[in-house]
Amino acid sequence: MSQNPPDLRPDLAPRATLPTDARPGQPRIGMVSLGCPKALVDSERILTRLRAEGYAISPDYQGAEAVIVNTCGFLDSAKAESLDAIGEALRENGRVIVTGCLGAEPDYITGAHPKVLAVTGPHQYEQVLDAVHAAVPPSPDPFVDLLPASGVSLTPRHFSYLKIAEGCNHKCKFCIIPDMRGKLVSRPARAVLREAEKLVEAGVKELLVISQDTSAYGTDWKDRSKQAGQEIVELARDLGGLGAWVRLHYVYPYPFVRDLVPLMAEGLVLPYLDVPFQHAHPDTLRRMARPAAAEKTLDRIAEWRAICPEIALRSTFIVGYPGETEAEFQTLLDWLDEAQLDRVGAFQYENVAGARSNALPDHVPDEVKAERHARFMEKAQAISAAKLEAKVGTRQQVIVDSVDPDGATCRTKADAPEIDGNLFIDEGFEGLAPGDILTVEVDEASEYDLWGQRVET
Ligand code: SF4
């Protein structure tokens, strides 16, 4: 298994919550959804289509007539986890259809599990449905099996991921996603907006915009007449007009990102940017073949904060990348000191089968990687603690994620679900429900979380 903590791995998605209502005799399909939020969106689309065709979704292996396993192939550890999940589904159910990123390597799957019924690759929705039809014929009842307005959502109803593009045109050496998911294909803005409108009509209060490279949205369109970056700015503005919180993930620090930040200052889009910097030393970034490797990232950050002082910045980093010297790592620590990011995750570098970085010279020994990771996280934690302490006494708008007898678990605008921190309300939370948005005065902070009291506005 990976030595990276699970909550910091981009290949892990929020846990799925499945609708499980079934009428007598209705064909039932199970789904195991592994992987990142992008894979979760694929699972939601497949299940939505299946529901529309009259299938019910089974919450367990025993109740399903076949099981779809949506796999992840991001890291070797994720591939092993996917093979384990396929093996478990075969043992427990016996009729298994494999899809997702690892489906791009069918021989790898059938070599380990020759009894799977079918293997399809990422976003091959039609092929997955064909395989399901072959395994379990549909039996729709047109009066009963109406597609819910919002489709099937695996995330809680008050927030939803919104995928705006597939694939990626970059070739970062540690990443095999372009090999698995192909080149960038942006969804038409009209289709994205229509999906977003339906989600908001169905009660979604927060839209989480995702893709491999969100700032590249629309740059693959042939008939484009706009300057680079204007497509994502226009889409973000239109999404912001729908009245829900809009949060942008996986935004690379290109110069035109400055045009997105005024939308945050205006309140149209949440003042939150998830920017995967990965490193700060120019030589390491060049060895990674990162997009925007030559950008002066500290200048960019200063520019964004000048436009929108409340902006929260989240990022992920790789420590111990092949050839990373102590001096390069120290540059990263110094950069972090200056950048004062709000939320930070870090991986220890791992080889991934098929990645070009495997062949780079001077791999960093595991114990050095672990030691650098600990130093990095210590600094990141101290920065986070100081930033959260500074929020004590302030008023924050929060969204409620869940309520139980002990209190309400909420998030501020600076916190994305699953990956960032929480704000807890321990008193006076009666009557609150998931999706409620309210104002809270912060009265306590830890390294990653806040506590607060409701205030009337
Ligand atoms: S930008 Fe780089 S890391 Fe991100 S998906 Fe594309 S190739 Fe992979």
CSV table of C-alpha atoms and ligand atoms in Angstrom, one decimal:
chain,number,residue,atom,x,y,z
A,1,MET,CA,0.0,0.0,0.0
A,2,SER,CA,1.0,3.6,-0.4
A,3,GLN,CA,3.0,5.2,2.2
A,4,ASN,CA,1.1,8.4,1.6
A,5,PRO,CA,-1.8,9.2,4.0
A,6,PRO,CA,-5.1,8.3,2.3
A,7,ASP,CA,-6.7,11.7,2.9
A,8,LEU,CA,-4.0,13.3,0.8
A,9,ARG,CA,-4.2,11.0,-2.2
A,10,PRO,CA,-5.9,12.5,-5.3
A,11,ASP,CA,-6.9,9.0,-6.4
A,12,LEU,CA,-9.3,8.6,-3.4
A,13,ALA,CA,-12.8,9.9,-3.7
A,14,PRO,CA,-15.4,10.7,-1.1
A,15,ARG,CA,-17.3,7.6,0.1
A,16,ALA,CA,-20.3,6.9,-2.1
A,17,THR,CA,-23.9,7.0,-0.7
A,18,LEU,CA,-26.1,5.0,-3.0
A,19,PRO,CA,-29.9,5.3,-3.5
A,20,THR,CA,-31.1,1.7,-2.9
A,21,ASP,CA,-34.8,1.7,-3.6
A,22,ALA,CA,-35.9,-1.3,-5.8
A,23,ARG,CA,-39.3,-2.7,-6.9
A,24,PRO,CA,-39.9,-6.4,-7.0
A,25,GLY,CA,-38.3,-8.1,-10.0
A,26,GLN,CA,-36.3,-5.0,-10.9
A,27,PRO,CA,-32.8,-5.8,-12.2
A,28,ARG,CA,-30.2,-4.7,-9.7
A,29,ILE,CA,-26.6,-3.6,-10.3
A,30,GLY,CA,-23.9,-3.0,-7.7
A,31,MET,CA,-21.2,-0.3,-8.0
A,32,VAL,CA,-17.8,-0.1,-6.4
A,33,SER,CA,-16.4,3.4,-7.1
A,34,LEU,CA,-12.7,3.8,-6.5
A,35,GLY,CA,-10.6,6.8,-7.5
A,36,CYS,CA,-10.7,10.5,-7.6
A,37,PRO,CA,-13.7,12.9,-7.7
A,38,LYS,CA,-13.5,12.8,-11.5
A,39,ALA,CA,-14.0,9.0,-11.4
A,40,LEU,CA,-16.9,9.5,-9.0
A,41,VAL,CA,-18.6,11.7,-11.6
A,42,ASP,CA,-18.2,8.9,-14.1
A,43,SER,CA,-19.8,6.5,-11.6
A,44,GLU,CA,-22.7,9.0,-11.1
A,45,ARG,CA,-23.3,9.2,-14.9
A,46,ILE,CA,-23.3,5.4,-15.3
A,47,LEU,CA,-25.7,5.0,-12.5
A,48,THR,CA,-27.9,7.8,-13.7
A,49,ARG,CA,-28.2,6.1,-17.1
A,50,LEU,CA,-28.8,2.7,-15.5
A,51,ARG,CA,-31.6,4.1,-13.3
A,52,ALA,CA,-33.1,5.8,-16.4
A,53,GLU,CA,-33.2,2.3,-18.1
A,54,GLY,CA,-35.0,0.7,-15.2
A,55,TYR,CA,-32.1,-0.8,-13.2
A,56,ALA,CA,-32.0,-0.5,-9.4
A,57,ILE,CA,-28.8,0.1,-7.5
A,58,SER,CA,-27.9,-2.6,-5.0
A,59,PRO,CA,-26.0,-1.4,-1.8
A,60,ASP,CA,-24.4,-4.9,-1.4
A,61,TYR,CA,-22.9,-7.7,-3.4
A,62,GLN,CA,-25.6,-10.2,-2.5
A,63,GLY,CA,-28.5,-8.1,-3.8
A,64,ALA,CA,-26.8,-7.4,-7.1
A,65,GLU,CA,-27.1,-9.4,-10.3
A,66,ALA,CA,-23.8,-8.0,-11.5
A,67,VAL,CA,-21.3,-5.5,-10.1
A,68,ILE,CA,-19.5,-2.6,-11.9
A,69,VAL,CA,-16.0,-1.8,-10.4
A,70,ASN,CA,-14.9,1.7,-11.4
A,71,THR,CA,-11.1,1.5,-11.0
A,72,CYS,CA,-8.2,3.9,-10.5
A,73,GLY,CA,-4.8,3.5,-12.0
A,74,PHE,CA,-3.1,6.7,-10.7
A,75,LEU,CA,-0.5,5.1,-8.6
A,76,ASP,CA,0.8,1.5,-8.3
A,77,SER,CA,-0.9,1.3,-4.9
A,78,ALA,CA,-4.2,2.4,-6.4
A,79,LYS,CA,-3.9,-0.2,-9.1
A,80,ALA,CA,-3.3,-2.9,-6.5
A,81,GLU,CA,-6.3,-1.6,-4.6
A,82,SER,CA,-8.4,-1.8,-7.8
A,83,LEU,CA,-7.3,-5.4,-8.4
A,84,ASP,CA,-8.2,-6.2,-4.8
A,85,ALA,CA,-11.6,-4.7,-5.3
A,86,ILE,CA,-12.2,-6.7,-8.4
A,87,GLY,CA,-11.1,-9.8,-6.6
A,88,GLU,CA,-13.5,-9.1,-3.7
A,89,ALA,CA,-16.4,-8.4,-6.1
A,90,LEU,CA,-15.7,-11.7,-7.9
A,91,ARG,CA,-15.6,-13.6,-4.7
A,92,GLU,CA,-18.7,-12.0,-3.3
A,93,ASN,CA,-20.8,-11.7,-6.4
A,94,GLY,CA,-19.1,-13.5,-9.3
A,95,ARG,CA,-20.4,-11.3,-12.2
A,96,VAL,CA,-18.1,-8.3,-12.5
A,97,ILE,CA,-17.7,-5.5,-15.2
A,98,VAL,CA,-14.6,-3.4,-14.9
A,99,THR,CA,-14.4,0.2,-16.0
A,100,GLY,CA,-12.4,3.3,-15.3
A,101,CYS,CA,-8.7,4.3,-15.6
A,102,LEU,CA,-7.3,0.9,-15.1
A,103,GLY,CA,-9.6,-0.4,-17.8
A,104,ALA,CA,-7.2,1.2,-20.2
A,105,GLU,CA,-5.0,-1.8,-19.5
A,106,PRO,CA,-7.3,-4.7,-20.1
A,107,ASP,CA,-4.5,-7.3,-20.1
A,108,TYR,CA,-3.4,-6.2,-16.7
A,109,ILE,CA,-6.9,-6.9,-15.3
A,110,THR,CA,-7.7,-10.1,-17.2
A,111,GLY,CA,-4.2,-11.4,-16.4
A,112,ALA,CA,-5.0,-11.2,-12.7
A,113,HIS,CA,-8.8,-11.9,-12.9
A,114,PRO,CA,-9.6,-13.8,-16.1
A,115,LYS,CA,-13.3,-14.3,-15.0
A,116,VAL,CA,-14.4,-10.7,-15.3
A,117,LEU,CA,-17.3,-10.3,-17.8
A,118,ALA,CA,-16.0,-7.2,-19.5
A,119,VAL,CA,-13.3,-4.5,-19.3
A,120,THR,CA,-14.0,-0.9,-20.5
A,121,GLY,CA,-11.8,2.1,-20.3
A,122,PRO,CA,-12.3,5.6,-18.7
A,123,HIS,CA,-15.5,7.5,-19.7
A,124,GLN,CA,-16.6,4.7,-22.1
A,125,TYR,CA,-20.2,5.0,-20.9
A,126,GLU,CA,-21.8,3.3,-23.8
A,127,GLN,CA,-19.5,0.2,-23.6
A,128,VAL,CA,-20.2,-0.1,-19.8
A,129,LEU,CA,-23.9,0.0,-20.5
A,130,ASP,CA,-23.6,-2.5,-23.3
A,131,ALA,CA,-21.7,-4.9,-20.9
A,132,VAL,CA,-24.5,-4.4,-18.3
A,133,HIS,CA,-27.2,-5.1,-20.9
A,134,ALA,CA,-25.4,-8.3,-21.9
A,135,ALA,CA,-25.0,-9.4,-18.3
A,136,VAL,CA,-28.4,-8.3,-16.9
A,137,PRO,CA,-31.0,-7.4,-19.5
A,138,PRO,CA,-33.0,-4.3,-18.7
A,139,SER,CA,-36.7,-4.5,-17.7
A,140,PRO,CA,-38.0,-0.9,-17.6
A,141,ASP,CA,-41.3,0.0,-16.2
A,142,PRO,CA,-42.1,3.4,-17.8
A,143,PHE,CA,-44.5,4.4,-15.0
A,144,VAL,CA,-42.1,3.7,-12.2
A,145,ASP,CA,-38.5,4.2,-13.4
A,146,LEU,CA,-38.5,7.9,-13.9
A,147,LEU,CA,-35.1,9.5,-14.0
A,148,PRO,CA,-34.7,11.8,-10.9
A,149,ALA,CA,-34.3,15.4,-12.0
A,150,SER,CA,-30.8,15.5,-10.6
A,151,GLY,CA,-29.6,12.1,-11.9
A,152,VAL,CA,-27.9,9.8,-9.4
A,153,SER,CA,-25.5,11.6,-7.1
A,154,LEU,CA,-22.9,9.8,-5.0
A,155,THR,CA,-22.1,12.9,-3.1
A,156,PRO,CA,-24.4,14.3,-0.4
A,157,ARG,CA,-27.2,16.2,-2.0
A,158,HIS,CA,-26.1,19.7,-1.0
A,159,PHE,CA,-22.8,19.6,-2.9
A,160,SER,CA,-22.0,18.0,-6.2
A,161,TYR,CA,-18.9,17.7,-8.4
A,162,LEU,CA,-19.2,19.2,-11.9
A,163,LYS,CA,-16.8,17.8,-14.5
A,164,ILE,CA,-16.1,20.4,-17.2
A,165,ALA,CA,-13.5,18.5,-19.2
A,166,GLU,CA,-11.8,15.1,-19.7
A,167,GLY,CA,-8.1,14.4,-20.3
A,168,CYS,CA,-5.1,16.6,-20.4
A,169,ASN,CA,-2.7,18.0,-23.0
A,170,HIS,CA,0.4,18.1,-20.7
A,171,LYS,CA,3.0,15.4,-20.1
A,172,CYS,CA,4.1,15.7,-16.5
A,173,LYS,CA,6.7,13.0,-16.1
A,174,PHE,CA,5.2,11.4,-13.0
A,175,CYS,CA,1.7,11.2,-14.4
A,176,ILE,CA,0.1,8.6,-16.7
A,177,ILE,CA,-3.3,10.3,-16.7
A,178,PRO,CA,-3.0,11.6,-20.3
A,179,ASP,CA,-2.1,8.0,-21.4
A,180,MET,CA,-5.2,6.7,-19.6
A,181,ARG,CA,-7.7,9.5,-20.2
A,182,GLY,CA,-6.5,11.0,-23.4
A,183,LYS,CA,-6.1,14.5,-24.6
A,184,LEU,CA,-8.1,17.4,-23.3
A,185,VAL,CA,-11.8,17.4,-24.4
A,186,SER,CA,-13.8,20.3,-22.9
A,187,ARG,CA,-17.5,19.8,-22.5
A,188,PRO,CA,-19.6,22.5,-24.3
A,189,ALA,CA,-20.4,25.4,-21.9
A,190,ARG,CA,-24.1,25.0,-22.6
A,191,ALA,CA,-24.0,21.3,-21.4
A,192,VAL,CA,-22.1,22.2,-18.3
A,193,LEU,CA,-24.5,25.0,-17.5
A,194,ARG,CA,-27.5,22.9,-18.1
A,195,GLU,CA,-26.2,20.2,-15.7
A,196,ALA,CA,-25.3,22.8,-13.1
A,197,GLU,CA,-28.8,24.4,-13.4
A,198,LYS,CA,-30.5,21.0,-12.9
A,199,LEU,CA,-28.3,20.3,-9.9
A,200,VAL,CA,-29.1,23.7,-8.3
A,201,GLU,CA,-32.8,23.2,-9.1
A,202,ALA,CA,-32.6,19.8,-7.3
A,203,GLY,CA,-31.2,21.4,-4.1
A,204,VAL,CA,-27.4,21.5,-4.6
A,205,LYS,CA,-25.9,24.4,-2.7
A,206,GLU,CA,-22.3,24.0,-3.7
A,207,LEU,CA,-20.8,23.1,-7.1
A,208,LEU,CA,-17.2,21.7,-7.2
A,209,VAL,CA,-15.7,22.3,-10.6
A,210,ILE,CA,-13.3,19.6,-11.6
A,211,SER,CA,-11.2,18.5,-14.5
A,212,GLN,CA,-7.5,17.5,-14.9
A,213,ASP,CA,-6.6,21.1,-15.8
A,214,THR,CA,-9.4,23.5,-15.1
A,215,SER,CA,-7.7,26.6,-16.4
A,216,ALA,CA,-7.2,24.9,-19.8
A,217,TYR,CA,-11.0,24.6,-20.2
A,218,GLY,CA,-12.0,25.4,-23.8
A,219,THR,CA,-8.5,25.7,-25.2
A,220,ASP,CA,-9.1,22.5,-27.3
A,221,TRP,CA,-12.0,24.1,-29.2
A,222,LYS,CA,-11.1,24.5,-32.9
A,223,ASP,CA,-13.3,27.6,-33.6
A,224,ARG,CA,-12.0,29.6,-30.6
A,225,SER,CA,-11.5,33.3,-31.1
A,226,LYS,CA,-10.9,34.2,-27.5
A,227,GLN,CA,-7.7,34.9,-25.7
A,228,ALA,CA,-6.4,32.0,-23.6
A,229,GLY,CA,-8.2,31.6,-20.4
A,230,GLN,CA,-11.4,33.5,-21.3
A,231,GLU,CA,-13.5,30.3,-21.6
A,232,ILE,CA,-13.0,29.3,-18.0
A,233,VAL,CA,-13.5,32.9,-16.9
A,234,GLU,CA,-16.9,33.1,-18.7
A,235,LEU,CA,-17.9,29.7,-17.5
A,236,ALA,CA,-17.1,30.5,-13.9
A,237,ARG,CA,-19.0,33.8,-14.2
A,238,ASP,CA,-22.1,32.0,-15.6
A,239,LEU,CA,-21.9,29.3,-12.9
A,240,GLY,CA,-21.6,32.0,-10.3
A,241,GLY,CA,-24.9,33.5,-11.5
A,242,LEU,CA,-26.8,30.3,-10.5
A,243,GLY,CA,-26.8,31.2,-6.8
A,244,ALA,CA,-24.9,28.2,-5.5
A,245,TRP,CA,-21.4,28.3,-4.0
A,246,VAL,CA,-18.9,27.6,-6.9
A,247,ARG,CA,-15.5,26.2,-6.0
A,248,LEU,CA,-12.7,25.8,-8.5
A,249,HIS,CA,-10.3,22.8,-8.3
A,250,TYR,CA,-7.1,22.0,-10.2
A,251,VAL,CA,-6.3,25.4,-11.6
A,252,TYR,CA,-2.8,25.8,-12.9
A,253,PRO,CA,-1.1,29.1,-12.2
A,254,TYR,CA,-1.1,30.6,-15.7
A,255,PRO,CA,-1.1,34.4,-15.9
A,256,PHE,CA,-4.8,34.6,-16.9
A,257,VAL,CA,-5.8,33.1,-13.6
A,258,ARG,CA,-5.7,36.7,-12.5
A,259,ASP,CA,-8.9,37.2,-14.5
A,260,LEU,CA,-10.7,34.6,-12.4
A,261,VAL,CA,-9.8,36.3,-9.1
A,262,PRO,CA,-12.1,39.4,-9.5
A,263,LEU,CA,-15.0,37.0,-9.7
A,264,MET,CA,-14.0,35.9,-6.2
A,265,ALA,CA,-13.7,39.4,-5.0
A,266,GLU,CA,-17.2,40.1,-6.4
A,267,GLY,CA,-18.6,37.1,-4.5
A,268,LEU,CA,-19.7,35.2,-7.7
A,269,VAL,CA,-17.2,32.4,-7.1
A,270,LEU,CA,-15.8,31.2,-3.8
A,271,PRO,CA,-12.5,32.9,-2.8
A,272,TYR,CA,-10.7,29.6,-3.0
A,273,LEU,CA,-8.2,28.3,-5.5
A,274,ASP,CA,-6.9,24.7,-5.6
A,275,VAL,CA,-3.6,25.1,-7.5
A,276,PRO,CA,-1.4,21.9,-7.7
A,277,PHE,CA,2.0,23.6,-7.6
A,278,GLN,CA,3.8,20.3,-6.9
A,279,HIS,CA,7.2,22.0,-6.2
A,280,ALA,CA,8.8,25.3,-6.1
A,281,HIS,CA,12.4,24.8,-7.4
A,282,PRO,CA,12.6,25.6,-11.1
A,283,ASP,CA,14.9,22.6,-11.8
A,284,THR,CA,12.6,20.1,-10.0
A,285,LEU,CA,9.6,21.5,-11.9
A,286,ARG,CA,11.5,21.2,-15.2
A,287,ARG,CA,12.4,17.6,-14.4
A,288,MET,CA,8.7,17.1,-13.7
A,289,ALA,CA,7.9,18.8,-17.1
A,290,ARG,CA,5.2,20.7,-15.3
A,291,PRO,CA,3.0,23.2,-17.1
A,292,ALA,CA,3.7,26.7,-16.0
A,293,ALA,CA,7.1,25.6,-14.7
A,294,ALA,CA,8.6,28.9,-15.5
A,295,GLU,CA,5.9,31.0,-13.8
A,296,LYS,CA,6.9,33.2,-10.9
A,297,THR,CA,4.5,31.7,-8.6
A,298,LEU,CA,5.1,33.9,-5.6
A,299,ASP,CA,4.4,37.0,-7.7
A,300,ARG,CA,1.2,35.3,-9.0
A,301,ILE,CA,0.1,34.6,-5.4
A,302,ALA,CA,0.8,38.2,-4.3
A,303,GLU,CA,-1.2,39.4,-7.3
A,304,TRP,CA,-4.2,37.2,-6.5
A,305,ARG,CA,-4.2,38.4,-2.8
A,306,ALA,CA,-4.0,42.0,-3.9
A,307,ILE,CA,-7.2,41.5,-5.9
A,308,CYS,CA,-9.0,39.3,-3.3
A,309,PRO,CA,-7.4,39.5,0.1
A,310,GLU,CA,-9.6,36.7,1.6
A,311,ILE,CA,-8.6,34.2,-1.1
A,312,ALA,CA,-7.8,30.7,0.4
A,313,LEU,CA,-5.1,28.8,-1.5
A,314,ARG,CA,-4.8,25.0,-1.4
A,315,SER,CA,-2.1,23.0,-3.1
A,316,THR,CA,-0.4,19.6,-3.3
A,317,PHE,CA,3.3,18.9,-3.5
A,318,ILE,CA,5.6,16.0,-4.2
A,319,VAL,CA,8.6,15.6,-2.0
A,320,GLY,CA,11.5,13.3,-2.8
A,321,TYR,CA,11.0,13.6,-6.6
A,322,PRO,CA,13.9,11.9,-8.5
A,323,GLY,CA,17.0,14.1,-8.4
A,324,GLU,CA,15.6,16.4,-5.6
A,325,THR,CA,18.7,17.7,-3.8
A,326,GLU,CA,18.6,19.0,-0.2
A,327,ALA,CA,19.1,22.5,-1.6
A,328,GLU,CA,16.0,22.1,-3.9
A,329,PHE,CA,14.0,20.8,-1.0
A,330,GLN,CA,15.1,23.7,1.1
A,331,THR,CA,13.9,26.1,-1.6
A,332,LEU,CA,10.5,24.4,-1.4
A,333,LEU,CA,10.4,24.9,2.4
A,334,ASP,CA,11.5,28.6,2.0
A,335,TRP,CA,8.9,29.1,-0.7
A,336,LEU,CA,6.2,27.6,1.6
A,337,ASP,CA,7.3,30.1,4.3
A,338,GLU,CA,6.8,33.0,1.8
A,339,ALA,CA,3.7,31.7,0.1
A,340,GLN,CA,1.8,31.0,3.4
A,341,LEU,CA,-0.8,28.7,1.7
A,342,ASP,CA,-3.9,28.0,3.6
A,343,ARG,CA,-4.2,24.3,2.9
A,344,VAL,CA,-1.4,22.0,1.8
A,345,GLY,CA,-1.1,18.3,1.1
A,346,ALA,CA,2.1,16.4,0.2
A,347,PHE,CA,3.0,13.1,-1.3
A,348,GLN,CA,6.2,11.2,-1.1
A,349,TYR,CA,7.2,10.4,-4.7
A,350,GLU,CA,6.3,6.9,-5.8
A,351,ASN,CA,7.1,5.2,-9.1
A,352,VAL,CA,4.0,4.5,-11.2
A,353,ALA,CA,4.2,1.9,-13.9
A,354,GLY,CA,4.5,3.6,-17.3
A,355,ALA,CA,5.5,7.0,-15.9
A,356,ARG,CA,8.6,8.6,-17.5
A,357,SER,CA,9.9,9.8,-14.1
A,358,ASN,CA,10.7,6.1,-13.3
A,359,ALA,CA,13.7,6.3,-15.6
A,360,LEU,CA,15.1,9.5,-14.2
A,361,PRO,CA,18.5,9.2,-12.4
A,362,ASP,CA,19.1,9.8,-8.7
A,363,HIS,CA,16.0,8.5,-7.0
A,364,VAL,CA,15.8,9.7,-3.5
A,365,PRO,CA,16.1,7.0,-0.8
A,366,ASP,CA,12.8,6.2,1.1
A,367,GLU,CA,14.1,7.3,4.4
A,368,VAL,CA,15.1,10.7,3.0
A,369,LYS,CA,11.7,11.0,1.4
A,370,ALA,CA,10.0,10.3,4.7
A,371,GLU,CA,12.2,12.7,6.6
A,372,ARG,CA,11.5,15.5,4.0
A,373,HIS,CA,7.8,14.8,4.1
A,374,ALA,CA,7.8,15.1,7.9
A,375,ARG,CA,9.7,18.4,7.7
A,376,PHE,CA,7.4,19.7,5.0
A,377,MET,CA,4.2,18.8,6.9
A,378,GLU,CA,5.5,20.3,10.1
A,379,LYS,CA,6.0,23.6,8.4
A,380,ALA,CA,2.6,23.3,6.6
A,381,GLN,CA,0.9,22.5,9.9
A,382,ALA,CA,2.4,25.5,11.7
A,383,ILE,CA,1.3,27.8,8.9
A,384,SER,CA,-2.2,26.3,8.9
A,385,ALA,CA,-2.4,26.6,12.7
A,386,ALA,CA,-1.4,30.3,12.6
A,387,LYS,CA,-3.8,31.1,9.8
A,388,LEU,CA,-6.7,29.4,11.6
A,389,GLU,CA,-5.8,31.1,14.9
A,390,ALA,CA,-6.1,34.4,13.1
A,391,LYS,CA,-9.7,33.6,12.3
A,392,VAL,CA,-10.7,33.4,16.0
A,393,GLY,CA,-13.1,36.2,16.7
A,394,THR,CA,-14.1,36.7,13.0
A,395,ARG,CA,-17.4,35.9,11.4
A,396,GLN,CA,-17.6,33.3,8.7
A,397,GLN,CA,-20.3,32.0,6.4
A,398,VAL,CA,-20.4,28.2,6.7
A,399,ILE,CA,-22.3,25.4,4.9
A,400,VAL,CA,-23.6,22.5,7.0
A,401,ASP,CA,-22.4,19.1,5.9
A,402,SER,CA,-24.0,16.9,8.6
A,403,VAL,CA,-25.7,17.1,12.0
A,404,ASP,CA,-25.7,14.5,14.7
A,405,PRO,CA,-26.6,14.6,18.4
A,406,ASP,CA,-23.2,16.1,19.4
A,407,GLY,CA,-23.3,19.0,16.9
A,408,ALA,CA,-23.1,20.2,13.4
A,409,THR,CA,-20.1,19.7,11.1
A,410,CYS,CA,-19.7,22.6,8.7
A,411,ARG,CA,-17.2,24.1,6.3
A,412,THR,CA,-16.2,27.7,5.7
A,413,LYS,CA,-15.7,29.1,2.2
A,414,ALA,CA,-12.0,28.2,2.6
A,415,ASP,CA,-12.7,24.5,3.0
A,416,ALA,CA,-13.5,22.0,0.2
A,417,PRO,CA,-15.4,18.8,1.3
A,418,GLU,CA,-13.3,15.8,2.1
A,419,ILE,CA,-9.9,17.4,1.6
A,420,ASP,CA,-9.8,20.5,3.9
A,421,GLY,CA,-10.8,21.2,7.5
A,422,ASN,CA,-14.2,21.7,9.2
A,423,LEU,CA,-15.9,24.1,11.5
A,424,PHE,CA,-17.8,22.5,14.3
A,425,ILE,CA,-20.8,23.9,16.1
A,426,ASP,CA,-21.3,22.2,19.5
A,427,GLU,CA,-24.1,24.3,20.9
A,428,GLY,CA,-27.3,25.8,19.4
A,429,PHE,CA,-27.2,23.6,16.3
A,430,GLU,CA,-30.8,22.4,16.7
A,431,GLY,CA,-32.8,22.9,13.6
A,432,LEU,CA,-29.8,22.9,11.3
A,433,ALA,CA,-29.8,20.6,8.3
A,434,PRO,CA,-27.2,19.6,5.6
A,435,GLY,CA,-26.9,22.4,3.0
A,436,ASP,CA,-27.9,25.2,5.3
A,437,ILE,CA,-25.7,28.3,5.0
A,438,LEU,CA,-25.3,30.4,8.1
A,439,THR,CA,-23.0,32.9,9.8
A,440,VAL,CA,-20.8,31.8,12.6
A,441,GLU,CA,-18.4,33.6,15.0
A,442,VAL,CA,-15.2,31.6,15.4
A,443,ASP,CA,-14.2,31.0,19.0
A,444,GLU,CA,-11.6,28.3,18.8
A,445,ALA,CA,-9.0,26.9,16.4
A,446,SER,CA,-6.7,23.8,16.1
A,447,GLU,CA,-4.1,23.0,13.4
A,448,TYR,CA,-6.8,22.2,10.8
A,449,ASP,CA,-10.2,22.8,12.2
A,450,LEU,CA,-12.3,25.6,13.7
A,451,TRP,CA,-15.2,25.8,16.3
A,452,GLY,CA,-17.8,28.5,16.4
A,453,GLN,CA,-21.2,29.8,17.5
A,454,ARG,CA,-24.2,30.7,15.4
A,455,VAL,CA,-24.9,34.4,15.2
A,456,GLU,CA,-28.0,36.1,13.9
A,457,THR,CA,-27.3,38.4,10.9
B,1,SF4,S1,-1.3,18.5,-15.8
B,1,SF4,FE1,0.3,16.9,-15.5
B,1,SF4,S2,-0.3,16.0,-13.5
B,1,SF4,FE2,-2.1,17.0,-14.3
B,1,SF4,S3,-3.2,15.4,-15.4
B,1,SF4,FE3,-2.0,16.6,-16.9
B,1,SF4,S4,-0.1,15.4,-17.1
B,1,SF4,FE4,-1.1,14.7,-15.2
